[in-house]
PDB file of C-alpha atoms and ligand atoms in Angstrom:
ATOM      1  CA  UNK L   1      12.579  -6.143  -1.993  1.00 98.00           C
ATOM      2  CA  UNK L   2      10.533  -9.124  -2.462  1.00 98.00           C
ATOM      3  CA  UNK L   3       6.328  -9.345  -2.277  1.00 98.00           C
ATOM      4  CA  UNK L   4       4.785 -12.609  -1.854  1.00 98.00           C
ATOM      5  CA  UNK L   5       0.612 -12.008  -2.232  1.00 98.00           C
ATOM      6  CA  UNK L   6      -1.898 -14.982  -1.491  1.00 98.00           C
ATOM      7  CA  UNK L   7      -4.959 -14.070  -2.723  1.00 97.00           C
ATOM      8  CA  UNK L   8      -8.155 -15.857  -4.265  1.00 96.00           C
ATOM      9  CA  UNK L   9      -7.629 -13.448  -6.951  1.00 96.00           C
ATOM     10  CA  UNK L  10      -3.930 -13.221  -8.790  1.00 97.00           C
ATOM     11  CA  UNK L  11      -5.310 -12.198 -11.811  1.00 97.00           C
ATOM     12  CA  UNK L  12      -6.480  -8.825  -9.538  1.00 96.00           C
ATOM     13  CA  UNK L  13      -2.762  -7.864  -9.697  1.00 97.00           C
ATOM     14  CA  UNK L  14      -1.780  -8.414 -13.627  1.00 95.00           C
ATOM     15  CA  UNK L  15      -2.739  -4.821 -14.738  1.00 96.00           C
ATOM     16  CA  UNK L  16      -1.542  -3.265 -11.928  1.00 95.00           C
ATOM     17  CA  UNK L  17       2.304  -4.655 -11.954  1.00 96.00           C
ATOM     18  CA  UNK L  18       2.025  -3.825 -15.782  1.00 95.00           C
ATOM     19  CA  UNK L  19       2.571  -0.543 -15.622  1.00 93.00           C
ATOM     20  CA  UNK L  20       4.553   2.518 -15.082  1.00 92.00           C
ATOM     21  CA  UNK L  21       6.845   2.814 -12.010  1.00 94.00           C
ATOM     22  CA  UNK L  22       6.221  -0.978 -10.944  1.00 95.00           C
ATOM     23  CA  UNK L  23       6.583  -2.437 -14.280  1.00 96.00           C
ATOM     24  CA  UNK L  24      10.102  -0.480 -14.569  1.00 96.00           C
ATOM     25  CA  UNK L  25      10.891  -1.609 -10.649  1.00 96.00           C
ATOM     26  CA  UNK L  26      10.204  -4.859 -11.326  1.00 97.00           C
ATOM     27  CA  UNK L  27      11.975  -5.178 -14.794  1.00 97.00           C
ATOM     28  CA  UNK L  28      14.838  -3.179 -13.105  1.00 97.00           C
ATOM     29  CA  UNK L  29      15.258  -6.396 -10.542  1.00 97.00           C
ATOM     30  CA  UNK L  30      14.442  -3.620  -7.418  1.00 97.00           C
ATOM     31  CA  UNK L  31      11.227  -5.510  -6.493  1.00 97.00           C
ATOM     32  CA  UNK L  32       9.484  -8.543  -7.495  1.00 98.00           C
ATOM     33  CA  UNK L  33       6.209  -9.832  -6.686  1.00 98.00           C
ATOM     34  CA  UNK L  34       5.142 -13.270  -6.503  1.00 98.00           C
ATOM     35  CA  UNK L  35       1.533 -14.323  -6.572  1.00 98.00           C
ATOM     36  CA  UNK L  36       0.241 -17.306  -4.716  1.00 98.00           C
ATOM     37  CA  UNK L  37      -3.549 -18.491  -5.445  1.00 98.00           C
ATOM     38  CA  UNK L  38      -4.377 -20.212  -1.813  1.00 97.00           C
ATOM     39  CA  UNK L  39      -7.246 -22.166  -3.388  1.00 97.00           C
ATOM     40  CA  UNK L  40      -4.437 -23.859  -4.977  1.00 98.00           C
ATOM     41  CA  UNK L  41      -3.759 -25.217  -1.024  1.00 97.00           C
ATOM     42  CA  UNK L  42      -7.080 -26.908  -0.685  1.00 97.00           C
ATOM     43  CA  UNK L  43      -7.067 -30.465  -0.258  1.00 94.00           C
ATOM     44  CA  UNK L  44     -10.797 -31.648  -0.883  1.00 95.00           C
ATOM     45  CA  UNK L  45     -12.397 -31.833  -4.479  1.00 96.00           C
ATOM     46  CA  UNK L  46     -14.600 -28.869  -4.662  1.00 96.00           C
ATOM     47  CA  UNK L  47     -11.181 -26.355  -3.713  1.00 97.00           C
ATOM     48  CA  UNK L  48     -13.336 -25.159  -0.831  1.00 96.00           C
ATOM     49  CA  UNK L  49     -12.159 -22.302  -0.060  1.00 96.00           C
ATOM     50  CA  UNK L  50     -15.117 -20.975   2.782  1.00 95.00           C
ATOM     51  CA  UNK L  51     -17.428 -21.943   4.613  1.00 96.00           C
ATOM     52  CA  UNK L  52     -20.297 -20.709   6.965  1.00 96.00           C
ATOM     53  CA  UNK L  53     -20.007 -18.943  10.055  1.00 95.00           C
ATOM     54  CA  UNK L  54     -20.495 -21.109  13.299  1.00 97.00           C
ATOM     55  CA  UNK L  55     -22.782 -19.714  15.191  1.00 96.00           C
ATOM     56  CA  UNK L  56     -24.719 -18.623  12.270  1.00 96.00           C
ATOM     57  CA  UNK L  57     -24.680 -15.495  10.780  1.00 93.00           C
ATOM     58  CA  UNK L  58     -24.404 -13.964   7.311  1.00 92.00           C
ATOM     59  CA  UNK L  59     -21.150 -14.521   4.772  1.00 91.00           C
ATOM     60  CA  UNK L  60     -18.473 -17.368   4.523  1.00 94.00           C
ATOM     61  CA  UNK L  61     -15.755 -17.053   6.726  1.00 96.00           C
ATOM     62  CA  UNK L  62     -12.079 -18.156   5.122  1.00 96.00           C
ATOM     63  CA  UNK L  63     -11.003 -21.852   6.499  1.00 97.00           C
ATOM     64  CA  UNK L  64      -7.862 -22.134   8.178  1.00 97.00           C
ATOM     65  CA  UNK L  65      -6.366 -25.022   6.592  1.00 98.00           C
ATOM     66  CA  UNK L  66      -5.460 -23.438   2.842  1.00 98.00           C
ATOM     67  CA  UNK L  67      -4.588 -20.024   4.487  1.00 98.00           C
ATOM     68  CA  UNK L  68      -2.128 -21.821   6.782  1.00 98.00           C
ATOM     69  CA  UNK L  69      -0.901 -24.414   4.430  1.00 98.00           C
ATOM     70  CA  UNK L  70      -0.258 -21.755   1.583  1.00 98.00           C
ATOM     71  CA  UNK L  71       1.844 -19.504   4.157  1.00 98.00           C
ATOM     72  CA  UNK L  72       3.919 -21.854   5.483  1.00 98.00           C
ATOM     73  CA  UNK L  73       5.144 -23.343   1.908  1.00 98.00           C
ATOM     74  CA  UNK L  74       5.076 -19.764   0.832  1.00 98.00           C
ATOM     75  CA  UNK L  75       7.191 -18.591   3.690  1.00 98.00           C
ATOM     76  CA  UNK L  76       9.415 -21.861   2.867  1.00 98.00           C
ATOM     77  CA  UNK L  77      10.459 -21.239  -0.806  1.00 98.00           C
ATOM     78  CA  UNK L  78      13.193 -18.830  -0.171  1.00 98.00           C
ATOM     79  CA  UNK L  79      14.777 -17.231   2.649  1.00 98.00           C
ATOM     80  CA  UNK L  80      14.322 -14.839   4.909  1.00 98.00           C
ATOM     81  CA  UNK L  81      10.709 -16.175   5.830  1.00 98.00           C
ATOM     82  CA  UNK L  82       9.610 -12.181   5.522  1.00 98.00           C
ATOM     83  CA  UNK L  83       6.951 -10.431   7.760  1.00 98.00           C
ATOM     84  CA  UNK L  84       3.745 -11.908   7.348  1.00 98.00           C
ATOM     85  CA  UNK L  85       1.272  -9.219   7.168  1.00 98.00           C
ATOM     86  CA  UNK L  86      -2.878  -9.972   6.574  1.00 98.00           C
ATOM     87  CA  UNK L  87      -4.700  -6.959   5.177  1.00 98.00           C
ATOM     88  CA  UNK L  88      -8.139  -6.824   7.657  1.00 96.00           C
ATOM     89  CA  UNK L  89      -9.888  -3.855   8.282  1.00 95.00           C
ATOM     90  CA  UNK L  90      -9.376  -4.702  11.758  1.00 94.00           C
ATOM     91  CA  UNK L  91      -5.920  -3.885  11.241  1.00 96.00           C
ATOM     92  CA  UNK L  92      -3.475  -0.650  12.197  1.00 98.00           C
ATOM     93  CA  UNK L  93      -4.177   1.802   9.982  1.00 98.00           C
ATOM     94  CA  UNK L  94      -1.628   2.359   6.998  1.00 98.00           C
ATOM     95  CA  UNK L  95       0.642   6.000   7.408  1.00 95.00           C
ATOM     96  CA  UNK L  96       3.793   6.987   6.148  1.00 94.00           C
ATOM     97  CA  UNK L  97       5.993   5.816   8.763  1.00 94.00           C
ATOM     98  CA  UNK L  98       4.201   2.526   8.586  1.00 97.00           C
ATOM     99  CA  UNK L  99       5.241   2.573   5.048  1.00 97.00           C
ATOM    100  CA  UNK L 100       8.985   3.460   6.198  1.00 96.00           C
ATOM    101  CA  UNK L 101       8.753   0.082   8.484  1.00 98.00           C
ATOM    102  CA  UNK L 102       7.605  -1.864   6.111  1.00 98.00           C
ATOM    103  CA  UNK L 103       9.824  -0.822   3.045  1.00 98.00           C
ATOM    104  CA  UNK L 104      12.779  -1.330   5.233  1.00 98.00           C
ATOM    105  CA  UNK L 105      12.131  -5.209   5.215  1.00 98.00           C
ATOM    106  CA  UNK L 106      13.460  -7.188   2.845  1.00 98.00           C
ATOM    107  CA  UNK L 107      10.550  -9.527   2.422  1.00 98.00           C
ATOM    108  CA  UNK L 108       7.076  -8.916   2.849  1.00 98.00           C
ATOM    109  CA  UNK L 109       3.922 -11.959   2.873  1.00 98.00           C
ATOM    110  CA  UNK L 110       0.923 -10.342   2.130  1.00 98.00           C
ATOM    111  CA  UNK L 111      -2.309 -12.347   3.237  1.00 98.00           C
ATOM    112  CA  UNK L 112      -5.608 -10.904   1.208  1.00 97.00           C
ATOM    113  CA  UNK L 113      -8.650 -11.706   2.506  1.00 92.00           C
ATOM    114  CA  UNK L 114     -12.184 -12.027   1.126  1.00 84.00           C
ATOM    115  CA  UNK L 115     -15.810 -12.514   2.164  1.00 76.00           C
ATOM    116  CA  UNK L 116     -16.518 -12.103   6.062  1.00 81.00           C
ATOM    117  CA  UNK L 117     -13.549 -12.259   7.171  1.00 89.00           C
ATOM    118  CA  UNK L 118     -11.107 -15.104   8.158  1.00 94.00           C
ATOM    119  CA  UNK L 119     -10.895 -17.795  10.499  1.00 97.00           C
ATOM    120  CA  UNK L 120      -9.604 -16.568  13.625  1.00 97.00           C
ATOM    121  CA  UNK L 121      -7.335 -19.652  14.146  1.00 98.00           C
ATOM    122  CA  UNK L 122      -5.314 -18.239  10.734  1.00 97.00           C
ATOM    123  CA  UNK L 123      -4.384 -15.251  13.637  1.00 97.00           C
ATOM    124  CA  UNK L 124      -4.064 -17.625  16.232  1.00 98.00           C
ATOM    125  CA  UNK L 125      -1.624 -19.880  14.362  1.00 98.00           C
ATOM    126  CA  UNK L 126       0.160 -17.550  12.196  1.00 98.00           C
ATOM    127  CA  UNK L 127       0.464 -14.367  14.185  1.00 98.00           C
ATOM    128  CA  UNK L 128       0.670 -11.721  11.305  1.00 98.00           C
ATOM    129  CA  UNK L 129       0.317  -8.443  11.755  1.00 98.00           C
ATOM    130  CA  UNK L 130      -2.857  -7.185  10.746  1.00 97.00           C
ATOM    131  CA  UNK L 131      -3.204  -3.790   8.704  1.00 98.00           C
ATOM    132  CA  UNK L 132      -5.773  -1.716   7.374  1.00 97.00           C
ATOM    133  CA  UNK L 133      -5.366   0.893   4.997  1.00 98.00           C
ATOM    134  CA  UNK L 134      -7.962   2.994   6.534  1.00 97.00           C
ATOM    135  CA  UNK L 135     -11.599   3.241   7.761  1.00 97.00           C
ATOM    136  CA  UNK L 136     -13.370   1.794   5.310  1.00 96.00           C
ATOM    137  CA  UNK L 137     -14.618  -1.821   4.557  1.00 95.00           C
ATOM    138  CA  UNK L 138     -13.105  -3.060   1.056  1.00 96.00           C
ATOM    139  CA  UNK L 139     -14.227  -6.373  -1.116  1.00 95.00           C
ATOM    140  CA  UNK L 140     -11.352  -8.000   0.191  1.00 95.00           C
ATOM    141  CA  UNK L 141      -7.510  -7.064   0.673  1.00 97.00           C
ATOM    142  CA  UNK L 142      -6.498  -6.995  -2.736  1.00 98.00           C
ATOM    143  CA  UNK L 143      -6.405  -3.554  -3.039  1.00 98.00           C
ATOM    144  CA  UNK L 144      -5.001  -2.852   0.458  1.00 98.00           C
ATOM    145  CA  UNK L 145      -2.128  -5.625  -0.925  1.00 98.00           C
ATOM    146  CA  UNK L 146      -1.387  -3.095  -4.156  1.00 98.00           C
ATOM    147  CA  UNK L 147      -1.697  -0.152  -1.706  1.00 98.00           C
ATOM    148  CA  UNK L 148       1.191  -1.672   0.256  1.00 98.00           C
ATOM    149  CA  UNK L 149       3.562  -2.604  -2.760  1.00 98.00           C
ATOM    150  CA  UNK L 150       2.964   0.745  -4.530  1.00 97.00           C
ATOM    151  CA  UNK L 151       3.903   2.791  -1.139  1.00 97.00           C
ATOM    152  CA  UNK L 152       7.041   0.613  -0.219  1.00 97.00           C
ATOM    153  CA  UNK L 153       8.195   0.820  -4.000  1.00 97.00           C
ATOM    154  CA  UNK L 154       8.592   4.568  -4.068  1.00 95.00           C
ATOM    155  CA  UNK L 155      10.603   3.833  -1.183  1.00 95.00           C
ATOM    156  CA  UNK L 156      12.994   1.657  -2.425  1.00 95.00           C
ATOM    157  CA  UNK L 157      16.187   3.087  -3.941  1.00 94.00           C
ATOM    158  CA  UNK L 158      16.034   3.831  -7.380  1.00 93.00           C
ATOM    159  CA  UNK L 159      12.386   2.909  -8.007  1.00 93.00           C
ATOM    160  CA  UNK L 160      12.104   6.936  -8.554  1.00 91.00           C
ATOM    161  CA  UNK L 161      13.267   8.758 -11.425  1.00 80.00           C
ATOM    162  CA  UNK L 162      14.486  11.314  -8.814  1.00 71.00           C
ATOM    163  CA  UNK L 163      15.169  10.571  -5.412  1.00 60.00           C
ATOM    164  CA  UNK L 164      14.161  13.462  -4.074  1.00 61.00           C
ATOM    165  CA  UNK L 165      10.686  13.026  -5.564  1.00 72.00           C
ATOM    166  CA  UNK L 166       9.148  10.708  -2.802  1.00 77.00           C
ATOM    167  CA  UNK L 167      11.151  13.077  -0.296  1.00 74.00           C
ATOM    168  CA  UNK L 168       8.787  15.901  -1.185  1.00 70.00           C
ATOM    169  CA  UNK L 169       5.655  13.804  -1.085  1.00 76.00           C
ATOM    170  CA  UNK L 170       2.633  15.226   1.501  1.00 74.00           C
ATOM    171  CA  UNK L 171       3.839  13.310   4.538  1.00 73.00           C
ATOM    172  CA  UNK L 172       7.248  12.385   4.016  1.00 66.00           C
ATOM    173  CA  UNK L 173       8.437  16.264   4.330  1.00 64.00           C
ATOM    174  CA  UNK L 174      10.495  16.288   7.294  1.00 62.00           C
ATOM    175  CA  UNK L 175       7.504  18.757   8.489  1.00 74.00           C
ATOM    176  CA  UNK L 176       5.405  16.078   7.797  1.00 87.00           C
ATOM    177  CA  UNK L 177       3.079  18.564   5.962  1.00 93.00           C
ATOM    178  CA  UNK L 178       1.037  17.997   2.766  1.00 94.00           C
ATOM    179  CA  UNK L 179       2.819  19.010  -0.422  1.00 93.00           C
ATOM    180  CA  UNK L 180       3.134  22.315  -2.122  1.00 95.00           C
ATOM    181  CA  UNK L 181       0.824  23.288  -4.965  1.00 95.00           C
ATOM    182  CA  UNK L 182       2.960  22.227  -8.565  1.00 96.00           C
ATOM    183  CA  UNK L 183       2.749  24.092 -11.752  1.00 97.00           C
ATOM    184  CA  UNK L 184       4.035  23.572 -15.334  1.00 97.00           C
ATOM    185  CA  UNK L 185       3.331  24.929 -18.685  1.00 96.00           C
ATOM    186  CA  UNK L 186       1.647  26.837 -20.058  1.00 98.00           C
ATOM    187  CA  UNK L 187       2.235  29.998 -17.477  1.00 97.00           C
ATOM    188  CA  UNK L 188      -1.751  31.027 -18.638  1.00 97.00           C
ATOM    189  CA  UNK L 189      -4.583  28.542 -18.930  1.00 98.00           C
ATOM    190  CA  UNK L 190      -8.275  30.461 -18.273  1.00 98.00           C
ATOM    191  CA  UNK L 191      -6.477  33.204 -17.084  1.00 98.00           C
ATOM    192  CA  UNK L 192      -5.246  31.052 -13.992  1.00 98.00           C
ATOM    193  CA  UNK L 193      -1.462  32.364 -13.851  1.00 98.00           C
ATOM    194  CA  UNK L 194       1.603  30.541 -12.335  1.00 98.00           C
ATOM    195  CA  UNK L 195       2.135  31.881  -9.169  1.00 98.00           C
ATOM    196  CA  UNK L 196       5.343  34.981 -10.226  1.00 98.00           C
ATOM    197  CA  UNK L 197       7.861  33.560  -7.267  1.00 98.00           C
ATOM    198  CA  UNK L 198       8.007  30.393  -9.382  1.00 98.00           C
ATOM    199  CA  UNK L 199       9.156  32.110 -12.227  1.00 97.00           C
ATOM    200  CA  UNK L 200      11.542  33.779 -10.433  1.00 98.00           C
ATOM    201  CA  UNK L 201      14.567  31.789 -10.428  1.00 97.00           C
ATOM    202  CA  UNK L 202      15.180  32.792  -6.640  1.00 98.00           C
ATOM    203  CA  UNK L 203      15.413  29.487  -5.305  1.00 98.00           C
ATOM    204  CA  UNK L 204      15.703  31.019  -1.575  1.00 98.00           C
ATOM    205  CA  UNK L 205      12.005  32.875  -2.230  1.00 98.00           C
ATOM    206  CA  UNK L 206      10.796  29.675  -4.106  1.00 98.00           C
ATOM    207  CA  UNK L 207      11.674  27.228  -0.830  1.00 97.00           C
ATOM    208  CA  UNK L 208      10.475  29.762   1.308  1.00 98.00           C
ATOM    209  CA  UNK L 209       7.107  29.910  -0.970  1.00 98.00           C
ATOM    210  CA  UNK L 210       6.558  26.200  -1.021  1.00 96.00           C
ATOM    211  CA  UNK L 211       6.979  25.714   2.952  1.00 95.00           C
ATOM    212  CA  UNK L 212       4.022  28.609   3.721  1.00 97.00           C
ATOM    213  CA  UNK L 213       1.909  26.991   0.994  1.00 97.00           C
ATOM    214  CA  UNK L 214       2.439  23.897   2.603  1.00 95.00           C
ATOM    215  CA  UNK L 215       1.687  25.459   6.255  1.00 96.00           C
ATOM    216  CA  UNK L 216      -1.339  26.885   4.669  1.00 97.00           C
ATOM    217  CA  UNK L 217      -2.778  23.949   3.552  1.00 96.00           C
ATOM    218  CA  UNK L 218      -2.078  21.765   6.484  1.00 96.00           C
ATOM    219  CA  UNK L 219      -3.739  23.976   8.491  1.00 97.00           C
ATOM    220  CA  UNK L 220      -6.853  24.195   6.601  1.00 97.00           C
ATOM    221  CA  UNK L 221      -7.182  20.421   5.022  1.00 97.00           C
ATOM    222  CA  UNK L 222      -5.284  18.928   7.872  1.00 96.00           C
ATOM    223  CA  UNK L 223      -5.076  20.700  11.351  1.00 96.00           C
ATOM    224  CA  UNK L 224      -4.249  16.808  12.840  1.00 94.00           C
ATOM    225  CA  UNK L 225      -0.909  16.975  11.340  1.00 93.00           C
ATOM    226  CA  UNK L 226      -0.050  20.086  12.683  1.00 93.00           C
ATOM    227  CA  UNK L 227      -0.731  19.107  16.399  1.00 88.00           C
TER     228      UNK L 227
HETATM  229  N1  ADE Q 301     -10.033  -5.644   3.641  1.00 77.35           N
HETATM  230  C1  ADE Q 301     -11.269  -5.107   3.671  1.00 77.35           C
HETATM  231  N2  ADE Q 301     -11.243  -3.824   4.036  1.00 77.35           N
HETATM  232  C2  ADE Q 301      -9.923  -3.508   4.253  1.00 77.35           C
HETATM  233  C3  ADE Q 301      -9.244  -2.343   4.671  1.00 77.35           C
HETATM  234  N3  ADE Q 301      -9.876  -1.202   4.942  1.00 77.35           N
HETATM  235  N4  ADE Q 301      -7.902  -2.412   4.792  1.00 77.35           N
HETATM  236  C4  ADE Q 301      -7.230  -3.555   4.529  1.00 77.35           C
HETATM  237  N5  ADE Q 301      -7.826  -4.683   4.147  1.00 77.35           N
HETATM  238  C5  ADE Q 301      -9.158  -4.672   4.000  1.00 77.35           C
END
């Protein structure tokens, strides 16, 4: 699966794609991510970037011509174009079968916005679809970008050690229930004991176990999953 991000920011992502399960994804050849600085697209001498509002107001709002020039040659370089996607807290809100959509694409253009917002012409012209990853207002998309590619990677076959590891995830359980409390050694710490089923070896009582501990704390953390 292939991640193209425009951002203001690349550097934002260096760290992040360093490590751990993305690092081994991407050294593995299962994803890559390209990063596209869209000042880079400006045309003037000052790589203008923003602008003020018209109308007035406070902020800079994202100009239209770099947005739109660095999609289109971004969408250009290889093929399939990908879904374009702009991370906007005016978006749909980010779940798990969101995720599902998205990691089944083979290319995905994400658009990271800063400041106020962008011009709405970039939507007008470009027609991405717009996501948020919840209800919150961030800096800019960056992180909503990294939120994306981290979800879809543990999706993608053989990014996990274990394949059933992202299966058993809170919810991607075919219940779609949050996970099951984990334990590992020691069986003591503070007097806090493993729970005995665990240690049974009954695998019947042990799946049994984990399904009302999931139940349980749907029900009290999450009653909207339930309904
Ligand atoms: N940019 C700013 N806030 C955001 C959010 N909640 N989701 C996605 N992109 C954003």
């Amino acid at each position: 699966m292939r991640f193209d991000v425009l951002t203001l920011f690349p550097e934002i992502f260096s760290g992040y794609l360093s490590q751990s399960l993305l690092k081994k994804g991407i050294d593995a050849g299962l994803l890559a991510v390209h990063l596209h600085d869209i000042r880079r697209w400006t045309t003037d001498k000052h790589q203008k970037v923003d602008d003020r509002p018209f109308g007035g107001g406070p902020g800079m709002v994202i100009k239209v011509e770099p947005v739109v020039d660095c999609v289109e040659a971004v969408q250009k370089l290889v093929e399939p174009a990908g879904k374009l996607i702009l991370l906007s807290p005016q978006g749909k809100r980010l779940d798990q079968d969101l995720v599902k959509e998205l990691a089944a694409e083979p290319r995905l253009v994400l658009v990271c916005g800063r400041y106020e917002g962008f011009d709405q012409r970039i939507i007008d012209v470009l027609q991405p679809e717009e996501i948020s990853i919840g209800d919150y207002v961030l800096n800019g998309g960056e992180a909503a970008a990294m939120v994306v590619i981290d979800a879809c990677s543990r999706l993608i076959p053989g990014v996990l050690g274990d394949e059933q590891s992202s299966q058993d995830d809170s919810f991607s359980t075919e219940s779609g229930q949050l996970e099951f409390p984990q334990y590992t050694r020691p069986r003591e710490f503070r007097g806090l004991t493993v729970p005995e089923v665990l240690l049974s070896g009954d695998h019947g009582e042990i799946a049994r176990w984990r399904q009302e501990q999931s139940y349980l704390k749907t029900k009290e953390r999450r009653q909207d999953l339930l309904e």
